[in-house]
Amino acid sequence: MATPWLALLAGPLSYGIAAPALLLDDLARATGTGEESAAAGVTAFGWGIALGTPLLAALLARRGVRAVLTVAAALVAAGTLLLVLVPSMPALVVGAAVQALGSAGLTVTAMKLADSARQMGVVAASLAVVGATGPLTGALVADISSWQVALALPLLAVLAVPAARRGSTSPDAAPASFDPLGMALLAMLVTAAVLIPHRPLVTGPATVALLLLLVTWIKVRPDGFLSAAVARNGRFLAACVLAFALGVVNFALLYSAPDLLRQHAGWESTRSGIVLLAPYLLGGFCSAFLVAASGRVPRRVTAAALLATGAAATLLAAATTAVPLLLAAMALGSLAAATGQGVLALHATGVVSASHRAEALGLFNLAYLLSVAFGPAIAVALSHPTA
């Protein structure tokens, strides 16, 4: 499949994450809620892509590319219609979740079809670059049309579906029987984890309990929905944890940026969106080259560099009020997350057998995309501690 089509298939998912960054006030006014409640749509999108990634990766392994593309495109279209046609908070949450389920399927398919480090780098960079332009694009589209149309931007990925169908592959080897209990436990675990930033006293213990139940079930059904060959692979799990941490840093900084720039520079949302293009585009474009070159660097060196870059972004954003340094922190966060998603995806799928790579890719993206639920919620909580 041609690389530009892969980028178009994957990249618009980031509109669902980033486009609302400058629109939370508009969403709050339109739905008659507070800004923190309006951020529930972003949380719902995070839940959808986190849950949809392993579910549709399993469908990819069992039924192949064409089945996933059909289901994913239908979900994106249905969710987008709900967002556009019903301007209410319940519709916002449900529409964002359904749209995200489909977007996750399109993105995991793009990563599966990427057959080299260079193509994987372009896929990761497309997600980062679209995320960089997402806040400004969302604000401009909302100014020209409406906030509903801005939330419909992930639908652009459907344009690449015909090309992806032409580049379809056969299904991977799949388990002999379906494991509905394993799938249900994973779905409940993802749901509880996504809600931790909002209801930690309830969902925190529930997440731990569900995790223990899932670990126990894996022992009972080692070849079930979540196979033991993947879940017990230490190097795979390490890649997932690092990707999640880098994502939390990046998305927290992305949603903190408008408030930080308003406080320290007095900039309005549109100006902030224009200025933020520089650090986030820099991080996105550079990540494409770094992912492509990562095959020549030892894995431990790569992981250490990513961890150091993410930590530097966090410390710099927390310690400074100077706008150039804040922008530098955002560039470092974007670079670490975008590069980490591509490089660590290659690492995560490279340490499992070929028959488990679609599953491993789905679970890796689950770990990374869980950060979408945590990062914005953390940013809003820090910006509005009394909300």
Coordinates of C-alpha atoms in Angstrom, one line a residue:
M1 CA 0.0 0.0 0.0
A2 CA 1.4 3.4 -0.9
T3 CA 2.7 5.4 2.0
P4 CA 0.5 8.5 1.6
W5 CA -2.6 6.4 1.8
L6 CA -1.3 4.8 5.0
A7 CA -0.8 8.3 6.4
L8 CA -4.4 9.3 5.5
L9 CA -5.8 6.2 6.9
A10 CA -4.1 6.7 10.3
G11 CA -3.6 10.4 10.8
P12 CA -7.2 11.7 11.1
L13 CA -7.6 9.8 14.4
S14 CA -5.6 12.6 16.0
Y15 CA -8.2 15.1 15.0
G16 CA -10.5 13.4 17.5
I17 CA -7.9 13.8 20.2
A18 CA -6.6 17.3 19.4
A19 CA -9.3 19.2 17.6
P20 CA -11.3 19.8 20.8
A21 CA -8.3 21.3 22.6
L22 CA -9.3 24.9 21.8
L23 CA -13.1 24.2 21.7
L24 CA -13.8 23.2 25.3
D25 CA -15.4 26.6 26.1
D26 CA -17.6 26.3 22.9
L27 CA -18.6 22.8 23.8
A28 CA -19.4 23.8 27.4
R29 CA -21.7 26.7 26.2
A30 CA -23.4 24.7 23.5
T31 CA -24.2 21.8 25.8
G32 CA -24.9 23.9 28.9
T33 CA -22.2 22.3 31.0
G34 CA -18.8 23.3 32.5
E35 CA -15.5 22.9 30.8
E36 CA -14.6 19.9 32.8
S37 CA -17.8 18.2 31.8
A38 CA -17.2 19.1 28.1
A39 CA -13.9 17.3 28.4
A40 CA -15.9 14.1 28.8
G41 CA -16.2 14.0 25.0
V42 CA -12.4 13.7 24.8
T43 CA -12.4 11.1 27.5
A44 CA -15.0 9.1 25.6
F45 CA -12.9 9.3 22.5
G46 CA -10.0 8.0 24.5
W47 CA -12.1 5.2 25.8
G48 CA -13.2 4.3 22.3
I49 CA -9.8 4.2 20.7
A50 CA -8.4 2.3 23.7
L51 CA -11.1 -0.3 23.6
G52 CA -11.5 -0.4 19.9
T53 CA -7.8 -1.0 19.2
P54 CA -7.6 -4.6 20.7
L55 CA -11.1 -5.5 19.6
L56 CA -10.6 -4.6 16.0
A57 CA -7.0 -5.9 16.0
A58 CA -8.6 -9.3 17.0
L59 CA -11.0 -8.9 14.1
L60 CA -8.0 -8.1 11.9
A61 CA -6.3 -11.3 12.9
R62 CA -9.4 -13.4 12.4
R63 CA -11.0 -11.9 9.3
G64 CA -8.4 -9.8 7.6
V65 CA -8.1 -6.2 6.4
R66 CA -11.3 -5.9 4.4
A67 CA -13.6 -6.9 7.3
V68 CA -11.9 -4.4 9.7
L69 CA -12.1 -1.6 7.1
T70 CA -15.8 -2.2 6.6
V71 CA -16.7 -2.3 10.3
A72 CA -14.4 0.6 11.2
A73 CA -15.6 2.9 8.4
A74 CA -19.2 2.3 9.4
L75 CA -18.4 3.1 13.0
V76 CA -16.6 6.3 12.1
A77 CA -19.5 7.4 9.9
A78 CA -22.2 6.6 12.5
G79 CA -20.4 8.4 15.3
T80 CA -19.7 11.4 13.2
L81 CA -23.4 11.6 12.2
L82 CA -24.4 11.6 15.9
L83 CA -21.9 14.3 16.7
V84 CA -23.0 16.5 13.9
L85 CA -26.8 16.1 14.1
V86 CA -27.4 16.0 17.9
P87 CA -25.8 18.9 19.8
S88 CA -26.2 17.5 23.4
M89 CA -23.7 16.2 26.0
P90 CA -25.0 12.6 25.9
A91 CA -24.8 12.6 22.1
L92 CA -21.3 14.1 22.3
V93 CA -20.1 11.3 24.6
V94 CA -21.7 8.5 22.6
G95 CA -20.8 9.9 19.2
A96 CA -17.2 10.5 20.2
A97 CA -16.9 6.9 21.6
V98 CA -18.4 5.3 18.5
Q99 CA -16.3 7.5 16.1
A100 CA -13.2 6.5 18.1
L101 CA -13.9 2.8 17.9
G102 CA -13.9 3.1 14.1
S103 CA -10.8 5.4 14.1
A104 CA -8.9 2.8 16.2
G105 CA -9.7 0.1 13.6
L106 CA -8.4 2.3 10.7
T107 CA -5.2 3.2 12.5
V108 CA -4.3 -0.3 13.7
T109 CA -4.9 -1.5 10.1
A110 CA -2.6 1.2 8.8
M111 CA 0.1 0.1 11.2
K112 CA -0.4 -3.5 10.2
L113 CA -0.1 -2.7 6.5
A114 CA 3.2 -0.7 7.1
D115 CA 5.8 -3.1 6.0
S116 CA 9.0 -1.2 6.9
A117 CA 10.4 1.1 9.5
R118 CA 10.1 4.0 7.0
Q119 CA 6.4 3.4 6.5
M120 CA 5.8 2.9 10.3
G121 CA 7.7 6.2 10.8
V122 CA 5.3 8.0 8.3
V123 CA 2.3 6.5 10.1
A124 CA 3.5 7.7 13.5
A125 CA 4.5 11.1 12.0
S126 CA 1.0 11.5 10.4
L127 CA -0.6 11.0 13.8
A128 CA 1.7 13.6 15.3
V129 CA 1.4 16.1 12.6
V130 CA -2.3 15.9 12.5
G131 CA -2.3 16.2 16.3
A132 CA -0.1 19.3 15.9
T133 CA -2.4 21.0 13.5
G134 CA -5.6 19.7 15.2
P135 CA -6.2 22.4 17.7
L136 CA -5.8 25.2 15.2
T137 CA -7.7 23.3 12.5
G138 CA -10.5 22.6 14.9
A139 CA -10.7 26.2 16.0
L140 CA -10.7 27.5 12.3
V141 CA -13.3 25.0 11.2
A142 CA -15.5 25.9 14.2
D143 CA -15.2 29.6 13.4
I144 CA -16.1 29.0 9.7
S145 CA -18.8 26.4 10.3
S146 CA -19.5 24.9 13.7
W147 CA -17.9 22.9 16.5
Q148 CA -19.9 19.8 15.3
V149 CA -18.1 20.0 11.9
A150 CA -14.7 20.3 13.7
L151 CA -15.5 17.1 15.6
A152 CA -16.3 15.4 12.3
L153 CA -12.7 15.7 11.0
P154 CA -11.8 12.1 11.8
L155 CA -14.1 11.1 9.0
L156 CA -11.4 12.1 6.5
A157 CA -9.7 8.8 7.2
V158 CA -12.5 7.0 5.3
L159 CA -11.2 8.5 2.1
A160 CA -8.2 6.1 2.3
V161 CA -10.4 3.0 2.8
P162 CA -10.7 2.0 -1.0
A163 CA -6.9 2.1 -1.3
A164 CA -6.5 0.0 1.8
R165 CA -8.9 -2.6 0.6
R166 CA -6.8 -2.9 -2.6
G167 CA -3.8 -3.5 -0.4
S168 CA -5.6 -6.1 1.8
T169 CA -3.9 -9.1 3.3
S170 CA -5.1 -12.5 4.4
P171 CA -6.0 -13.0 8.1
D172 CA -3.3 -14.1 10.5
A173 CA -3.6 -17.4 12.4
A174 CA -6.3 -17.1 15.0
P175 CA -7.2 -19.0 18.1
A176 CA -9.4 -22.0 17.4
S177 CA -12.3 -20.7 19.5
F178 CA -13.7 -17.3 20.5
D179 CA -13.1 -16.2 24.1
P180 CA -16.1 -13.9 25.1
L181 CA -15.2 -13.8 28.8
G182 CA -11.6 -12.7 28.1
M183 CA -12.9 -10.0 25.7
A184 CA -15.5 -8.8 28.4
L185 CA -12.8 -8.7 31.1
L186 CA -10.5 -6.6 28.9
A187 CA -13.4 -4.3 27.9
M188 CA -14.3 -3.7 31.6
L189 CA -10.7 -3.2 32.5
V190 CA -10.2 -0.5 29.8
T191 CA -13.5 1.2 30.9
A192 CA -12.4 1.3 34.5
A193 CA -8.9 2.5 33.7
V194 CA -10.2 5.3 31.5
L195 CA -12.4 6.6 34.3
I196 CA -9.6 6.6 36.9
P197 CA -8.9 10.4 36.4
H198 CA -12.6 11.2 37.1
R199 CA -13.5 8.7 39.8
P200 CA -10.3 7.4 41.3
L201 CA -11.7 6.1 44.6
V202 CA -14.1 3.9 42.8
T203 CA -12.4 3.0 39.5
G204 CA -8.9 2.6 40.9
P205 CA -9.7 -0.5 43.0
A206 CA -12.0 -1.7 40.3
T207 CA -9.2 -1.5 37.8
V208 CA -6.9 -3.5 40.1
A209 CA -9.5 -6.1 40.7
L210 CA -10.3 -6.5 37.0
L211 CA -6.6 -6.7 36.2
L212 CA -6.2 -9.6 38.7
L213 CA -9.2 -11.4 37.2
L214 CA -7.8 -11.0 33.7
V215 CA -4.4 -12.3 34.8
T216 CA -6.2 -15.3 36.4
W217 CA -8.2 -15.9 33.3
I218 CA -5.1 -15.8 31.1
K219 CA -3.8 -18.7 33.2
V220 CA -7.0 -20.6 32.6
R221 CA -7.2 -19.8 28.8
P222 CA -3.6 -19.1 27.7
D223 CA -4.7 -19.1 24.1
G224 CA -7.8 -17.0 24.7
F225 CA -8.7 -13.4 23.6
L226 CA -5.6 -12.1 25.4
S227 CA -2.9 -14.8 24.8
A228 CA -0.3 -15.6 27.4
A229 CA 2.4 -15.5 24.8
V230 CA 1.8 -11.8 24.5
A231 CA 0.6 -10.9 28.0
R232 CA 3.6 -12.5 29.7
N233 CA 6.3 -11.1 27.4
G234 CA 8.4 -8.8 29.6
R235 CA 9.9 -6.8 26.7
F236 CA 6.5 -6.3 25.1
L237 CA 5.0 -5.1 28.4
A238 CA 8.0 -2.7 28.9
A239 CA 7.4 -1.1 25.5
C240 CA 3.7 -0.7 26.4
V241 CA 4.4 1.0 29.7
L242 CA 6.9 3.4 28.2
A243 CA 4.5 4.3 25.3
F244 CA 1.7 5.0 27.8
A245 CA 3.9 7.3 29.9
L246 CA 5.1 9.3 26.9
G247 CA 1.6 9.6 25.6
V248 CA 0.3 11.0 29.0
V249 CA 3.1 13.6 29.0
N250 CA 2.3 14.7 25.4
F251 CA -1.5 14.9 25.7
A252 CA -1.3 16.6 29.1
L253 CA 1.0 19.3 27.6
L254 CA -1.2 19.6 24.5
Y255 CA -4.3 20.4 26.6
S256 CA -2.4 22.5 29.1
A257 CA -0.9 24.7 26.4
P258 CA -3.8 27.1 25.8
D259 CA -4.1 27.9 29.5
L260 CA -0.3 28.2 30.0
L261 CA 0.1 30.5 27.1
R262 CA -3.0 32.6 28.2
Q263 CA -1.5 32.9 31.7
H264 CA 2.1 33.7 30.8
A265 CA 1.7 35.5 27.5
G266 CA -1.9 36.7 27.4
W267 CA -2.6 35.0 24.1
E268 CA -6.1 34.1 22.9
S269 CA -7.0 30.6 21.7
T270 CA -6.4 31.2 17.9
R271 CA -3.0 32.7 18.4
S272 CA -2.0 29.9 20.7
G273 CA -3.1 27.4 18.1
I274 CA -1.0 29.1 15.5
V275 CA 2.1 29.3 17.7
L276 CA 1.7 25.7 18.8
L277 CA 2.1 24.5 15.2
A278 CA 5.8 25.1 15.4
P279 CA 6.7 22.7 18.4
Y280 CA 4.2 20.0 17.4
L281 CA 5.0 20.0 13.7
L282 CA 8.7 19.9 14.6
G283 CA 8.2 16.9 16.8
G284 CA 6.0 15.2 14.3
F285 CA 8.2 15.6 11.2
C286 CA 11.4 14.7 13.1
S287 CA 9.8 11.5 14.4
A288 CA 9.4 10.2 10.9
F289 CA 13.2 10.2 10.4
L290 CA 14.0 9.0 13.9
V291 CA 11.6 6.0 13.6
A292 CA 13.1 5.1 10.2
A293 CA 16.6 5.3 11.6
S294 CA 15.8 3.4 14.8
G295 CA 16.7 0.0 13.4
R296 CA 20.4 1.0 13.6
V297 CA 20.3 1.9 17.3
P298 CA 20.2 -0.6 20.2
R299 CA 16.8 -0.9 21.8
R300 CA 18.0 0.0 25.3
V301 CA 19.6 3.1 24.0
T302 CA 16.4 4.1 22.2
A303 CA 14.3 3.5 25.2
A304 CA 16.6 5.5 27.5
A305 CA 16.6 8.4 25.0
L306 CA 12.8 8.4 24.8
L307 CA 12.4 8.3 28.6
A308 CA 14.9 11.1 29.1
T309 CA 13.2 13.3 26.5
G310 CA 9.8 12.7 28.0
A311 CA 11.1 13.5 31.5
A312 CA 12.8 16.7 30.2
A313 CA 9.6 17.9 28.7
T314 CA 7.7 17.4 32.0
L315 CA 10.3 19.1 34.1
L316 CA 10.7 22.0 31.7
A317 CA 6.9 22.6 31.5
A318 CA 6.6 22.5 35.3
A319 CA 9.6 24.7 36.1
T320 CA 9.3 27.6 33.7
T321 CA 7.0 30.4 32.8
A322 CA 9.0 31.6 29.8
V323 CA 7.1 31.1 26.6
P324 CA 10.1 29.9 24.5
L325 CA 10.9 27.2 27.1
L326 CA 7.3 26.2 27.3
L327 CA 7.2 25.7 23.6
A328 CA 10.5 23.7 23.8
A329 CA 8.8 21.5 26.4
M330 CA 5.9 20.9 24.1
A331 CA 8.3 20.1 21.2
L332 CA 10.1 17.6 23.3
G333 CA 6.9 16.0 24.5
S334 CA 5.6 15.7 20.9
L335 CA 8.9 14.3 19.7
A336 CA 9.1 11.7 22.4
A337 CA 5.5 10.5 22.0
A338 CA 5.5 10.4 18.2
T339 CA 8.9 8.7 18.0
G340 CA 8.0 6.4 20.8
Q341 CA 4.7 5.3 19.2
G342 CA 6.5 4.2 16.0
V343 CA 9.7 2.8 17.5
L344 CA 8.1 1.0 20.4
A345 CA 5.4 -0.4 18.1
L346 CA 8.2 -2.0 16.1
H347 CA 9.8 -3.3 19.3
A348 CA 6.6 -4.6 20.7
T349 CA 5.7 -6.6 17.5
G350 CA 9.2 -7.7 17.0
V351 CA 9.4 -9.7 20.2
V352 CA 6.4 -11.9 19.6
S353 CA 5.8 -14.6 17.0
A354 CA 4.3 -13.7 13.6
S355 CA 1.0 -15.3 14.5
H356 CA 0.5 -12.9 17.4
R357 CA 1.7 -9.7 15.8
A358 CA -1.7 -8.3 15.0
E359 CA -2.8 -8.9 18.6
A360 CA 0.4 -7.4 20.0
L361 CA 0.0 -4.4 17.8
G362 CA -3.6 -3.9 19.0
L363 CA -2.6 -4.3 22.7
F364 CA 0.4 -1.9 22.3
N365 CA -1.8 0.7 20.7
L366 CA -4.3 0.1 23.6
A367 CA -1.5 1.0 26.0
Y368 CA -0.5 4.1 24.1
L369 CA -4.0 5.3 23.5
L370 CA -5.1 5.0 27.1
S371 CA -3.0 8.1 27.6
V372 CA -5.6 10.0 25.6
A373 CA -8.0 9.4 28.5
F374 CA -5.5 10.4 31.1
G375 CA -3.5 13.3 29.6
P376 CA -6.4 15.8 28.9
A377 CA -8.1 14.9 32.1
I378 CA -4.9 15.6 34.1
A379 CA -4.5 18.9 32.2
V380 CA -8.0 20.1 32.9
A381 CA -7.8 19.1 36.6
L382 CA -4.5 21.0 37.0
S383 CA -5.9 24.1 35.2
H384 CA -9.2 24.0 37.1
P385 CA -8.4 22.5 40.5
T386 CA -11.7 23.7 42.0
A387 CA -13.9 22.6 39.1

